[in-house]
Amino acid sequence: MTTISKSKCGKCGNAFNDDKLYFQKHSGVKFCEECFIKDTKRKIRKNLGKDILKNHITIAVGISGGKDSLVMAYVLNEFFKQIPNSKIIGIMVNEGIEGFRNDGIEKGIKFCEKFGIEYHIATFSEYIGANLDEIVNIAKEKNMTMNPCSFCGVIRRKILNRVAIEKKCDYLAIGHNLDDISQAVMMNYIEGDIKKLAILGKSSNSDKFVKRIKPLSKIPENEVKLFADILKMDYHKAPCPYSCLSYRSEVSDIIDMLEEKHAGTMYSIVAGYERLLEHLEVPGDITLCEKCGEPSALKICKVCSFLKDLGLEKNSKF
Ligand SMILES: [Zn+2]
Ligand SMILES: [Zn+2]
């Protein structure tokens, strides 16, 4: 007979079977499930701050159906349903990837309906006149080189921003976790891209952009997953078929290795970056694209000129 050893939760002091406790390496604390959920919510609340958690605030929440976006929407909904005249709106973007996106959207809809969250679904077709699969094909036919991932990312951000403006939202919440942000910071360091590094952390003051917030920026990915699993959330797990994150995943492997040996590395990468950010000026030579108003080094941004080359310019709402 095997005996399962028990230990105490470092927060509530109750004893649990070891397999029911989560050991948070960087803090040295063991959490029971209940205390873990409570502590994660506390961190997210602290990260948002009093300027955001108040009356008369509407937050657009980008929902992909994956664990990050559902955990973010769940916690924000819990906070905001207790605040008078404030609410969240879920925004899903269907880029039309055959056999991939529908499952994520379905999970997003089920989630919003379960928790009574208002939601809106926008599509690539309605904003740029074609879905991603069609665009990849047009680009192929025209012998144009394109990276579906980065194109898709930019268009998704544009659509999320546009819907958030239409819905008169004060903020747009994006589900990036601590791993995502430490990877983005390190990639820009390694590439020496100070411009991107400055833009990454600063919000535009233009009225064409809804201020972006990242409520999960201090929560590591494994803890987002644990949160979703403890609450038995039904989230979309499949990776995107266009996924081409090879460089990012190399950087991610390096950070994971450091984190394993020196717990807390990801926190210090992001904390150091935040301190550095206070000294970084957003470069003044950035102009705005004449068509869509996004920051751009050229008169017409890369995406707008790409849409033009694809022959989609007349259908584009940007
Ligand atoms: Zn506990
Ligand atoms: Zn543009």
PDB file of C-alpha atoms and ligand atoms in Angstrom, residues 158 289-294 296 299-305 318, ligand 2:
ATOM      1  CA  LYS A 158      -6.554  46.361 -35.861  1.00  0.00           C
ATOM      2  CA  CYS A 289      -0.146  55.660 -41.751  1.00  0.00           C
ATOM      3  CA  GLU A 290      -2.270  57.917 -43.970  1.00  0.00           C
ATOM      4  CA  LYS A 291      -4.803  55.146 -44.547  1.00  0.00           C
ATOM      5  CA  CYS A 292      -5.299  53.403 -41.214  1.00  0.00           C
ATOM      6  CA  GLY A 293      -3.657  55.732 -38.693  1.00  0.00           C
ATOM      7  CA  GLU A 294      -1.393  53.105 -37.174  1.00  0.00           C
ATOM      8  CA  SER A 296       4.330  53.456 -39.384  1.00  0.00           C
ATOM      9  CA  LYS A 299       3.470  57.128 -45.374  1.00  0.00           C
ATOM     10  CA  ILE A 300       1.370  54.031 -45.963  1.00  0.00           C
ATOM     11  CA  CYS A 301       2.004  51.195 -43.503  1.00  0.00           C
ATOM     12  CA  LYS A 302       3.136  47.731 -44.537  1.00  0.00           C
ATOM     13  CA  VAL A 303      -0.291  46.172 -43.988  1.00  0.00           C
ATOM     14  CA  CYS A 304      -2.165  48.807 -45.991  1.00  0.00           C
ATOM     15  CA  SER A 305       0.245  48.513 -48.893  1.00  0.00           C
ATOM     16  CA  PHE A 318      -8.929  50.383 -42.561  1.00  0.00           C
TER      17      PHE A 318
HETATM   18 ZN    ZN B   2      -2.015  51.493 -42.640  1.00  0.00          ZN
END
